[in-house]
Coordinates of C-alpha atoms in Angstrom, one line a residue:
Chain Z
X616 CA 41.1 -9.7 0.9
X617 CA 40.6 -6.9 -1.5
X618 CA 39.7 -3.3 -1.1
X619 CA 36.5 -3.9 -2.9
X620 CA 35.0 -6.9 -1.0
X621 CA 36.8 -5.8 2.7
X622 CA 34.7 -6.4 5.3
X623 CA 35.0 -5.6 9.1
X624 CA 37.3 -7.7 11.0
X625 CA 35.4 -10.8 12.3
X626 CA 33.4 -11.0 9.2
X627 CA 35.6 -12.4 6.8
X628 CA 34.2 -15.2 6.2
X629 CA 31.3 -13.3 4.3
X630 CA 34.3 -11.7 1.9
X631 CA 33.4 -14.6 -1.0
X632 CA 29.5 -13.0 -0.7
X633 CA 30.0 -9.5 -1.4
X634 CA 30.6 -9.4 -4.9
X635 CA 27.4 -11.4 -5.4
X636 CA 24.9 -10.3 -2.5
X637 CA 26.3 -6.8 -1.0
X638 CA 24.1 -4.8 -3.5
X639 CA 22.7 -1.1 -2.7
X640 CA 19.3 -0.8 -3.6
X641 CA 16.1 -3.0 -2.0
X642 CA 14.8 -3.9 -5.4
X643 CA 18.1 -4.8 -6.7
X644 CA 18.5 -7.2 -3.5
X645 CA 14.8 -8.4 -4.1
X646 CA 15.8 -9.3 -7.6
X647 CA 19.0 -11.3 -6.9
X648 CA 16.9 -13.3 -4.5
X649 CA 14.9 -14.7 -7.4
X650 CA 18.5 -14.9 -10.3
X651 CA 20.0 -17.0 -7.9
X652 CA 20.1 -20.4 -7.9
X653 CA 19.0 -22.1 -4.2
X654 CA 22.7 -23.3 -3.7
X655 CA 23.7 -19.6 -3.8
X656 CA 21.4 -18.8 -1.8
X657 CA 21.7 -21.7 0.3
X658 CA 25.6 -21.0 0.9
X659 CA 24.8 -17.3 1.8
X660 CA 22.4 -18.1 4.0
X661 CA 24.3 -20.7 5.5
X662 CA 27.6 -18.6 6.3
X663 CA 25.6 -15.1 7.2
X664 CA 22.7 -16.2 9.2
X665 CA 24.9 -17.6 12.4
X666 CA 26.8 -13.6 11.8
X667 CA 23.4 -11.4 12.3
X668 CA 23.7 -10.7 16.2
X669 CA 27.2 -10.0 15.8
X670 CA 26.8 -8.1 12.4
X671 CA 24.0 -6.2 14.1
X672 CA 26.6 -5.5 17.2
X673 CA 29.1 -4.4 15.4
X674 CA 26.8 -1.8 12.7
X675 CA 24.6 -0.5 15.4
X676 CA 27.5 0.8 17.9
X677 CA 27.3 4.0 15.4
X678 CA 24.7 5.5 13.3
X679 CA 23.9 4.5 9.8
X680 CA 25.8 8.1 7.9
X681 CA 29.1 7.0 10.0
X682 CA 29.5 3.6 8.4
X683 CA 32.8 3.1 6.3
X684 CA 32.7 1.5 3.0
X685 CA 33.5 -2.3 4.9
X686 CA 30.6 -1.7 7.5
X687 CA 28.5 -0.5 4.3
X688 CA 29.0 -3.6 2.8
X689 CA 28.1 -6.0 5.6
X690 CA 25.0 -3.4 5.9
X691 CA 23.7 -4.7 2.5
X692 CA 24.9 -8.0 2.9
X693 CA 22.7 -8.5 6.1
X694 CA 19.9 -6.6 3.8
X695 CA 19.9 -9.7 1.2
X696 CA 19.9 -11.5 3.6
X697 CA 16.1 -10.6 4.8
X698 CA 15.4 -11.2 0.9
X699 CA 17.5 -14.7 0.6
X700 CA 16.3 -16.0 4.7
X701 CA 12.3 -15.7 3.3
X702 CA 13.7 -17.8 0.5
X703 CA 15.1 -20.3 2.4
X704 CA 13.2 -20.1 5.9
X705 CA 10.0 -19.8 4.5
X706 CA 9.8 -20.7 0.9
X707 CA 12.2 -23.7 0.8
X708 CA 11.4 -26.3 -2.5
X709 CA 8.5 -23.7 -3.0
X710 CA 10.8 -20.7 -4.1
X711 CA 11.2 -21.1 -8.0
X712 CA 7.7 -21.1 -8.6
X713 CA 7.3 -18.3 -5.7
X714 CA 9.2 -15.9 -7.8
X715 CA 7.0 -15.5 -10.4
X716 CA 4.0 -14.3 -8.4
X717 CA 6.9 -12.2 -6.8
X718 CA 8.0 -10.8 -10.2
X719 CA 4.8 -9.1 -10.3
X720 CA 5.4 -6.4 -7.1
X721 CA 7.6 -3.9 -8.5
X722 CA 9.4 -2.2 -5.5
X723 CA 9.3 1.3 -6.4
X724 CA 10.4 3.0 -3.1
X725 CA 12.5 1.8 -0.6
X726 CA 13.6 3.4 2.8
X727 CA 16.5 1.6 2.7
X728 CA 17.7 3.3 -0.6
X729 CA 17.7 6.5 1.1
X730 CA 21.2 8.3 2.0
X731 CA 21.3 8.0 6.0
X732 CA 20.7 11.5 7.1
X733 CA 23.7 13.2 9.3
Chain L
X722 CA -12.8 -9.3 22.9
X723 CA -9.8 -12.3 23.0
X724 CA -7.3 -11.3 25.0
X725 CA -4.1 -12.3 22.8
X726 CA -2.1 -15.2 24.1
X727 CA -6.0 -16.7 25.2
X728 CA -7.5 -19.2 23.4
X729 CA -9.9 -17.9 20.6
X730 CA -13.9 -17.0 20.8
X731 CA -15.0 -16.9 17.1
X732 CA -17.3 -14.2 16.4
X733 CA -20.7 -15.8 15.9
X734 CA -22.4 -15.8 12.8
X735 CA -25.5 -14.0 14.3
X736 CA -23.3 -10.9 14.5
X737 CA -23.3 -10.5 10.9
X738 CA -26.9 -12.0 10.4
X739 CA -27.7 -8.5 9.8
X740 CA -26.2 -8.4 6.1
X741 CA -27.8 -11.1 4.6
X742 CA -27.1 -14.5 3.7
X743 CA -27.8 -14.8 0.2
X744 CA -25.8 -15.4 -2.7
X745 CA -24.8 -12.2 -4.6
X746 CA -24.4 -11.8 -8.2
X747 CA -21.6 -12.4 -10.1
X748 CA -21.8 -10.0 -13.0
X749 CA -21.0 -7.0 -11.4
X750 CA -17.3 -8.8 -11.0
X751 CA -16.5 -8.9 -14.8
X752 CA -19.3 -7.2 -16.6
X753 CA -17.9 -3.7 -18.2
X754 CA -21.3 -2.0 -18.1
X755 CA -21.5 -2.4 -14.2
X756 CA -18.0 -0.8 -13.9
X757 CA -19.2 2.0 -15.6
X758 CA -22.0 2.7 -13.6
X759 CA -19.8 2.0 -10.5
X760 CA -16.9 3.9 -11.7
X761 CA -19.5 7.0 -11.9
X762 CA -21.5 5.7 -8.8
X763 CA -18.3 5.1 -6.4
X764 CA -15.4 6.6 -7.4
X765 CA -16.5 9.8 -9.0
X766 CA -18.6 10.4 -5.6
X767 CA -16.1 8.9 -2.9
X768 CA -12.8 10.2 -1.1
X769 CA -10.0 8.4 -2.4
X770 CA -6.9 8.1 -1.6
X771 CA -3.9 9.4 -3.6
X772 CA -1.1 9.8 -1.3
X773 CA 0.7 11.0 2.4
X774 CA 1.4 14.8 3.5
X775 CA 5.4 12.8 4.0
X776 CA 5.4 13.1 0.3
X777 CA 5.0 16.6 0.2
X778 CA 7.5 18.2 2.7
X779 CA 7.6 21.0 1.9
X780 CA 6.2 24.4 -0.8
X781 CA 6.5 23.3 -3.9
X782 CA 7.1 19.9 -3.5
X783 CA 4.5 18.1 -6.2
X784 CA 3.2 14.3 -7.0
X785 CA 1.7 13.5 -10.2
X786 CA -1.5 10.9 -9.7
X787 CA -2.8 9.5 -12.6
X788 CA -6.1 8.1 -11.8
X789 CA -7.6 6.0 -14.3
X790 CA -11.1 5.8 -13.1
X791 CA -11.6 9.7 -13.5
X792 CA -9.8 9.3 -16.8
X793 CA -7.7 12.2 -14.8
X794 CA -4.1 12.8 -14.5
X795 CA -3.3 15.2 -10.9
X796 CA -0.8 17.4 -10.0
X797 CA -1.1 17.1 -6.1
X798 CA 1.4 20.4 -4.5
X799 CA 2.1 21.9 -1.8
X800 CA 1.6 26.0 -2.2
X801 CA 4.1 28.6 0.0
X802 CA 1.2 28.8 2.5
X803 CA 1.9 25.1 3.3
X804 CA -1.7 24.2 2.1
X805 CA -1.7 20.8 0.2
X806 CA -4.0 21.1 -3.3
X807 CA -4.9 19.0 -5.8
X808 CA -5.5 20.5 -9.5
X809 CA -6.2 18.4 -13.2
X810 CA -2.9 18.6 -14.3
X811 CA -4.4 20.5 -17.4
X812 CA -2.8 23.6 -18.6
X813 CA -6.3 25.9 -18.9
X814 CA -4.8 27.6 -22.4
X815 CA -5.8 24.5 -24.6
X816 CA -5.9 21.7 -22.1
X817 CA -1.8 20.1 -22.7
X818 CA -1.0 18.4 -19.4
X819 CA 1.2 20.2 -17.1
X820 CA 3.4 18.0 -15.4
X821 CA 5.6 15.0 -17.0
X822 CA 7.8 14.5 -13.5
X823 CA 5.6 11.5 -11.4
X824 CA 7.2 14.0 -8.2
X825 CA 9.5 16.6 -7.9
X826 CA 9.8 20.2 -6.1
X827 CA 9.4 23.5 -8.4
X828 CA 8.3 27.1 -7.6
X829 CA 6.9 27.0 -10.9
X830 CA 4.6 25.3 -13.3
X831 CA 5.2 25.9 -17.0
X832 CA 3.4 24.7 -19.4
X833 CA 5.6 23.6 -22.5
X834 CA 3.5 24.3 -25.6
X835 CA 2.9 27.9 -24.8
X836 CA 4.9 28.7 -21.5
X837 CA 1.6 29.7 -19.3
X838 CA 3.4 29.5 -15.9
X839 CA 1.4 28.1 -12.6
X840 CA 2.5 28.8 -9.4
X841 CA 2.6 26.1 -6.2
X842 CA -1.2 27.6 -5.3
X843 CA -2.7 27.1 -8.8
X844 CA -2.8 30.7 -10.0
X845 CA -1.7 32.3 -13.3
X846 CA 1.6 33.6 -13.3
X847 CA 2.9 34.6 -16.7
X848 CA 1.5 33.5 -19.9
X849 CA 3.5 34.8 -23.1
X850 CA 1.4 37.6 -25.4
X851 CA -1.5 37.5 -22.6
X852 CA -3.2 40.7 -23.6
X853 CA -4.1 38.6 -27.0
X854 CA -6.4 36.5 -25.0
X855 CA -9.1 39.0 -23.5
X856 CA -8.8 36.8 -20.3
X857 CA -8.2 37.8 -17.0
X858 CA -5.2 35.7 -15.3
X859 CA -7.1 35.2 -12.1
X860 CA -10.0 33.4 -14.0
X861 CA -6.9 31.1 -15.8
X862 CA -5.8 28.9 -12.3
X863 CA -5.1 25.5 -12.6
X864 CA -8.5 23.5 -12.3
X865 CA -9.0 22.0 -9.0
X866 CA -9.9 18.6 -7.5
X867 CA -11.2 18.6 -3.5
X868 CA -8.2 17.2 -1.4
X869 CA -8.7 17.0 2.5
X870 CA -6.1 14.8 4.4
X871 CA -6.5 12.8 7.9
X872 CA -4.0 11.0 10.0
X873 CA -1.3 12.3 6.7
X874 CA -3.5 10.4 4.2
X875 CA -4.6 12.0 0.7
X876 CA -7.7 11.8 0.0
X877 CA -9.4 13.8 -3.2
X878 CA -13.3 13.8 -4.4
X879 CA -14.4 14.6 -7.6
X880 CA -17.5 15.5 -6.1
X881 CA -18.3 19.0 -5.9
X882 CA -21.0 18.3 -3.1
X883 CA -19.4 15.8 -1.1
X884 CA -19.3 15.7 2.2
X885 CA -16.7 16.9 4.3
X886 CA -13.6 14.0 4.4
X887 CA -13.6 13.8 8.3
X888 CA -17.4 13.2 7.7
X889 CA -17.1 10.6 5.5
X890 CA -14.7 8.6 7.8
X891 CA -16.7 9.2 11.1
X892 CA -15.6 7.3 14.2
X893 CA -12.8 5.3 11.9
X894 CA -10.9 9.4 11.3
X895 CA -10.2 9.2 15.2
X896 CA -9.0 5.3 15.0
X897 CA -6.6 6.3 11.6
X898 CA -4.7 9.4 13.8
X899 CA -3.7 7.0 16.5
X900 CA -2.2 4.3 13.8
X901 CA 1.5 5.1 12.6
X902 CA 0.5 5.9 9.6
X903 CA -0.4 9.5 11.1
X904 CA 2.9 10.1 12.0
X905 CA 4.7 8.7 9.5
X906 CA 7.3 10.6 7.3
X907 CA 8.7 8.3 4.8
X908 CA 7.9 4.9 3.5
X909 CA 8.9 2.0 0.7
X910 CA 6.4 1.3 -1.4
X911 CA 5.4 -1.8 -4.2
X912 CA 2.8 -1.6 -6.7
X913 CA 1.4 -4.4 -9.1
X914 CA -1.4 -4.6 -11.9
X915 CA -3.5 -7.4 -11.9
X916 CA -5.9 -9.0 -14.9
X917 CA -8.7 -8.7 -12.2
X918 CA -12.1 -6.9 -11.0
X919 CA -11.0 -4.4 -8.4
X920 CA -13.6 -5.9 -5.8
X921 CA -12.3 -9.2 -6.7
X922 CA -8.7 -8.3 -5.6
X923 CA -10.1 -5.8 -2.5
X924 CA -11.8 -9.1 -1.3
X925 CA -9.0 -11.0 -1.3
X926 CA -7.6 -8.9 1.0
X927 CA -10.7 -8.4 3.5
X928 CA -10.9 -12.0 4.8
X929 CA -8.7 -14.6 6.0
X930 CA -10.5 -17.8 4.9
X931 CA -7.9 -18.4 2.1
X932 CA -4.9 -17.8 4.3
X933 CA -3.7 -21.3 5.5
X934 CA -4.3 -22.6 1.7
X935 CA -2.4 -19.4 -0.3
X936 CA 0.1 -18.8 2.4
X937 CA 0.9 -22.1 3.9
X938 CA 4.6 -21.1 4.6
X939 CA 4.6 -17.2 4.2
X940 CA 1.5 -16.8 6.5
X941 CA 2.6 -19.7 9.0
X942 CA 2.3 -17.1 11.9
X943 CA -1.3 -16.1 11.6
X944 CA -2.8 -19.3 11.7
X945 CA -2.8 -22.0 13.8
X946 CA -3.7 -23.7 17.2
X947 CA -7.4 -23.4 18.1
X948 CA -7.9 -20.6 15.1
X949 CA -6.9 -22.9 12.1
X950 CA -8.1 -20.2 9.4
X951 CA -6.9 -17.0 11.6
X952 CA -10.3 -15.8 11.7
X953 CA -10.6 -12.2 13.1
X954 CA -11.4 -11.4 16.7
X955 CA -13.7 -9.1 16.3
X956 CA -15.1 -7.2 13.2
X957 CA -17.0 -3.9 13.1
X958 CA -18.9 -1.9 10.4
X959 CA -18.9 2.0 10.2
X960 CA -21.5 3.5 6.9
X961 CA -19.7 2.2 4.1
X962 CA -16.5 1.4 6.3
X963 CA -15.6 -1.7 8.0
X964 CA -12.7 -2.8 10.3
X965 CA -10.8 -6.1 11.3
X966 CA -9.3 -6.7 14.3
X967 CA -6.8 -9.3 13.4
X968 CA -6.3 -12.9 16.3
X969 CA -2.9 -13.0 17.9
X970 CA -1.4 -16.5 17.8
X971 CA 0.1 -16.8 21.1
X972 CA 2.4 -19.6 19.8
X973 CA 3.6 -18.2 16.2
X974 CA 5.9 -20.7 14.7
X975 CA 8.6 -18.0 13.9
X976 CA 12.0 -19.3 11.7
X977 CA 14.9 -18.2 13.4
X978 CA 16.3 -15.8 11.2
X979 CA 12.7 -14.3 10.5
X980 CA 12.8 -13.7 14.4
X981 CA 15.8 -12.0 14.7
X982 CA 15.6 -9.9 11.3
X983 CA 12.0 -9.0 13.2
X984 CA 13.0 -8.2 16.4
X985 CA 15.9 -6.3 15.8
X986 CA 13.6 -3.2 15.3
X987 CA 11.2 -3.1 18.2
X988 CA 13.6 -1.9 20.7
X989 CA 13.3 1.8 18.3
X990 CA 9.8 1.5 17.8
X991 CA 8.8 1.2 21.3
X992 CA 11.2 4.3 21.8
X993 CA 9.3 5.9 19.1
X994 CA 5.9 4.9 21.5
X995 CA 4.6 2.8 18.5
X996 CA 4.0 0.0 20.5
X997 CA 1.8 1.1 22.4
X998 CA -0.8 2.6 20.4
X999 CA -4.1 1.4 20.8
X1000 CA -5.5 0.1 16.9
X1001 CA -1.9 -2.6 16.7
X1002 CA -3.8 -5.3 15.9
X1003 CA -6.7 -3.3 13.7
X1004 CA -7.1 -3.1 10.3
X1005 CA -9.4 -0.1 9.1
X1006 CA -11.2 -1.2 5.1
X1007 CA -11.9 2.5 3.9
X1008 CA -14.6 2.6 1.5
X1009 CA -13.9 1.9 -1.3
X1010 CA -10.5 0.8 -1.9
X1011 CA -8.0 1.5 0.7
X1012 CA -6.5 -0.7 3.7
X1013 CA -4.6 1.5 6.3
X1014 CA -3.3 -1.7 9.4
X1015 CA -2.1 -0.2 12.5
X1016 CA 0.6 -3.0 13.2
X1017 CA 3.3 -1.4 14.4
X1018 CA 6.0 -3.4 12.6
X1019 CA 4.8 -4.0 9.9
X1020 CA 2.2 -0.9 9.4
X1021 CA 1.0 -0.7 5.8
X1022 CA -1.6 0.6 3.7
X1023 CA -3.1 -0.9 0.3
X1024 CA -5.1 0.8 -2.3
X1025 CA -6.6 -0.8 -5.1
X1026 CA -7.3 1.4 -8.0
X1027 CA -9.7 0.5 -10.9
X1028 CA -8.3 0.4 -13.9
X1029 CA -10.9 -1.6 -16.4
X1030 CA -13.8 -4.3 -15.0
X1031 CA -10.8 -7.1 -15.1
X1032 CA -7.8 -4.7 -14.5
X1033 CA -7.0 -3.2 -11.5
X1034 CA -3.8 -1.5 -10.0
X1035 CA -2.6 -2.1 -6.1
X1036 CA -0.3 0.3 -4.3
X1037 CA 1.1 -1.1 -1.2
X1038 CA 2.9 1.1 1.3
X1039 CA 4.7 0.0 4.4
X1040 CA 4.9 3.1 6.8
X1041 CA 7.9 4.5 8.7
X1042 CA 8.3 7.2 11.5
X1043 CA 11.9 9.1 11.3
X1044 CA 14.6 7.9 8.5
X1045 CA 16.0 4.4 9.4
X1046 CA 18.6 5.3 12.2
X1047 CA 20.3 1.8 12.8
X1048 CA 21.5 -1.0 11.2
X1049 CA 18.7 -3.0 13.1
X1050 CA 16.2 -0.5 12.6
X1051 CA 17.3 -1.2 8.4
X1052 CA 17.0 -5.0 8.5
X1053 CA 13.3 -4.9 10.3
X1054 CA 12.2 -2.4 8.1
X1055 CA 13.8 -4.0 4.8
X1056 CA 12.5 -7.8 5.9
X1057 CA 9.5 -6.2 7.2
X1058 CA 8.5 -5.1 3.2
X1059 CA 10.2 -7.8 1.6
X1060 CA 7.8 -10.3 3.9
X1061 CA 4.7 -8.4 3.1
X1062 CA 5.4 -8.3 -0.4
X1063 CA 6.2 -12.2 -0.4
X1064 CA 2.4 -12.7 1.2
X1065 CA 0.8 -10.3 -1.5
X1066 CA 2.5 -11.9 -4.3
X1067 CA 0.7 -15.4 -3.8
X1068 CA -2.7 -13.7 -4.0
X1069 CA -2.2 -12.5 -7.4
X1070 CA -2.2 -15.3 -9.4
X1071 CA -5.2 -16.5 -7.2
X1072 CA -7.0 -13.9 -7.6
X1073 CA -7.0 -13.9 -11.6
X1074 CA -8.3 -17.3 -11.3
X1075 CA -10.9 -15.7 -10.2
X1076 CA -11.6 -13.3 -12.3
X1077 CA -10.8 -16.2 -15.4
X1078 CA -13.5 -18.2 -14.1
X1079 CA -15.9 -15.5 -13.2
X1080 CA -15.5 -13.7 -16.8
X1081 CA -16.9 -17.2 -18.2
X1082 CA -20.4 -16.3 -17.2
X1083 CA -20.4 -19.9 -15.8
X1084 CA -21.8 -18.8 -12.8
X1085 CA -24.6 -16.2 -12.2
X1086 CA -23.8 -16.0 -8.3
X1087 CA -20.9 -16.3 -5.9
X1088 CA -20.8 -17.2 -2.1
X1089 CA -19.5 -15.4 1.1
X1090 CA -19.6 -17.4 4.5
X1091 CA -20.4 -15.4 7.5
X1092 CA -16.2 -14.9 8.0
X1093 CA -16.7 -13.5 4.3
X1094 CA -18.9 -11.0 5.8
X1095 CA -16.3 -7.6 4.6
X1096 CA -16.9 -8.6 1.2
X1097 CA -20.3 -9.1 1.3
X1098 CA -20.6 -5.7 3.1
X1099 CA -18.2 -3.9 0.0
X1100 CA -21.0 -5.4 -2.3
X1101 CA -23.8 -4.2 -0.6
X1102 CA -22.3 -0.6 -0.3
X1103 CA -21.2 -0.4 -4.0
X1104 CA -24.7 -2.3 -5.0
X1105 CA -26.7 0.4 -3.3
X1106 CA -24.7 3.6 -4.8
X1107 CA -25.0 2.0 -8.8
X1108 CA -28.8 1.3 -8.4
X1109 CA -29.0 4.7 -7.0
X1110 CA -27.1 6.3 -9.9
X1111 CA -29.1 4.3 -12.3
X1112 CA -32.2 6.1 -11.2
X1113 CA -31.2 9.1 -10.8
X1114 CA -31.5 11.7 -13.9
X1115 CA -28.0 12.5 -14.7
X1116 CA -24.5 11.2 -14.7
X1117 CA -21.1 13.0 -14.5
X1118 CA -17.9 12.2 -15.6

């Protein structure tokens, strides 16, 4: 466990999937959705979706401007993980071709890249 | 009206007898002479919308809208009197536009090829040498453009005699101020261009038959049981408005993690008394071009902007009250536009299909069913306006 890719305790687990997946910005986690290939997003989805109620525990016991850089992380790990579950909840075998049609909505404003206010 | 979680009463096709059954012509979908007379017709006459008041918090805060149609670029600001305006952003010295910045806040407005300086209300401030002119500064503002707002929306006219905004929206202004859009105050936003007839693409987006054969996985949820194409419950015209109120599966096959990544925001938004509103399951089709839905989580508006008889522009919008204040609030609001986003994106390529096999000429009429019967209405309200302008004795723009 490095400094970089800590996580809260309990979360371990999802250490291997920050480097890859804990990204700051909606578009950016939009567009690693569609660069990945399905077993990275398969994997991902696989360890982080059983972690969302106690991810969501754990984040929302203080308000978003109080997070420290772990909790930050798990934040935008759980926010790839809305792009990556459509992916693989919805999409399935139908993704690759999904993401071309998807290619052509540019996000260009995103609540989520806002600094949480104090 | 079906009360959600009941089984569903389509609307019957006598309701919409009223419009017409007959084929309509296809031309005015591709050909570039109807644009123009409907570019002059509609959206030189109409209140469109540019924008939200959230944009604009406070003086001096300023969008740039560049709107094709009008072969106009605005500068949309908010003066110290708190008044929003909308002016050509057109320095009135020798016409060099204003404004680079697509948003930003400034006291001032300086033009850079001769430093004429606006202030937030339009007015001449300081221009370099002015004596030289034999002008008086107050006949030198910033041109302006008509901009009224309801429920936070922007709307401008380009009009000098239209009609008062609230007047144009009638009964449908009172249903916008009790959707969240009204009291929004941020919002994440996508935009796309599309090789299609602006109509075309608006239609898409006005009726539901094509749902369960675009979206069979994305749209999963608003199909189903006894309602296999998720027709509406009940649909309603208003002048050149019309309005959608959209069936409520009561057995939506919801994923697990589309559930929880759903649900984990109601708990703010019915402490926010969003829930609760009464237009939740509405959907208001502004003429000409603008969606505004009241859902409450997921409430978005969609504009689609002319840009050329087979181009067109759409803004989506998916609207927020109060800065996300949770890590659940986050996730619903982040899955909530990345969902809508994944729907819109498999009408695209659909919808140039369309506009490929219309542009052929092969066909000189299309077909609208009687669940059709918002696009059939847009027709008739644009069809009226450009035979209208075509008799009358002058055009503008």
């Amino acid at each position: 466990m490095s400094g970089e890719t800590a996580l809260p305790p309990g979360f371990a687990a999802l250490e291997p999937f920050v480097a890859g997946w804990a990204l700051p910005t909606t578009a950016a986690r939009a567009a690693r959705r569609g660069e990945a290939t399905s077993d990275e997003r398969e994997q991902f989805f696989a360890a982080a979706s059983p972690l969302v109620a106690s991810a969501l525990a754990h984040l929302d016991a203080r308000p978003l401007h109080a997070l420290d850089p772990a909790e930050q992380r798990l934040l935008n790990l759980l926010l790839a993980l809305a792009h990556v579950g459509l992916a693989v909840e919805m999409q399935g075998p139908a993704e690759a071709r999904h993401a071309l049609g998807r290619a052509r909505m540019q996000i260009t404003r995103a609540v989520a890249d806002a600094e949480p206010g104090a | 009206m079906t009360h959600p979680g009941t089984s569903f009463s389509p609307i019957p096709a006598d309701a919409v007898a009223w419009l017409g059954t007959n084929p309509i012509p296809a031309a005015p979908y591709y050909d570039p002479a109807y644009f123009e007379r409907e570019r002059r017709a509609v959206f030189l006459t109409s209140w469109i919308h540019v924008g939200h008041a959230c944009e604009l918090p406070e003086p001096g805060a300023f969008v740039r809208r560049d709107l094709e149609f009008a072969r106009a670029s605005l500068l949309i600001v908010r003066g110290n009197d708190g008044i929003v305006r909308a002016f050509h952003n057109v320095c009135p010295h020798r016409g060099t536009q204003l404004v680079e910045a697509a948003a930003g806040r400034q006291s001032r407005f300086s033009c850079p090829y001769h430093m004429w300086t606006f202030g937030p209300e339009g007015d001449l401030l300081s221009a370099p040498d002015f004596g030289a002119f034999h002008l008086r500064k107050e006949d030198c503002g910033l041109k302006p453009v008509a901009l009224q707002e309801c429920a936070g929306l922007l709307f401008v006219n380009f009009d000098p005699q239209a009609q008062p905004l609230r007047d144009w929206l009638g009964d449908y202004a009172g249903r916008l101020e009790q959707m969240p859009v009204a009291r929004a105050t941020t919002f994440s936003e996508y935009t796309y261009e599309i090789a299609a007839n602006w109509k075309l693409t608006y239609d898409n987006f006005q009726e539901n038959y094509h749902l369960r054969f675009v979206h069979p996985r994305s749209g999963g949820a608003g199909v189903g049981g006894d309602n296999p194409f998720g027709y509406p419950v009940e649909i309603g015209f208003h002048g050149p408005h019309r309005t959608q109120r959209i069936w409520s599966n009561p057995d939506p096959a919801l994923k697990p993690f589309q559930r929880a990544a759903s649900f984990c925001g109601i708990p703010a938004l019915a402490e926010q008394g969003l829930l609760t509103l009464p237009h939740g399951r509405d959907y208001l089709a502004l003429f000409p071009n603008l969606f505004v839905i009241g859902t409450p989580t997921q409430p978005f508006s969609h504009t689609v902007y002319p840009l050329a008889a087979d181009r067109s522009r759409g803004v989506v919008r998916v609207y927020w009250v109060g800065e996300d204040a949770s890590a659940s609030q986050r996730l619903a609001r982040e899955y909530a536009l990345a969902q809508l986003r994944d729907i819109h994106s498999e009408d695209v390529g659909i919808i140039e299909r369309g506009q490929a096999g219309l542009a052929s000429g092969a066909l000189s009429h299309i077909h609208f069913q009687s669940m059709e019967a918002l696009c059939r209405h847009l027709f008739l309200e644009v069809d009226r306006r450009v035979q209208a302008g075509a008799a009358g004795p002058e055009q503008r723009g």
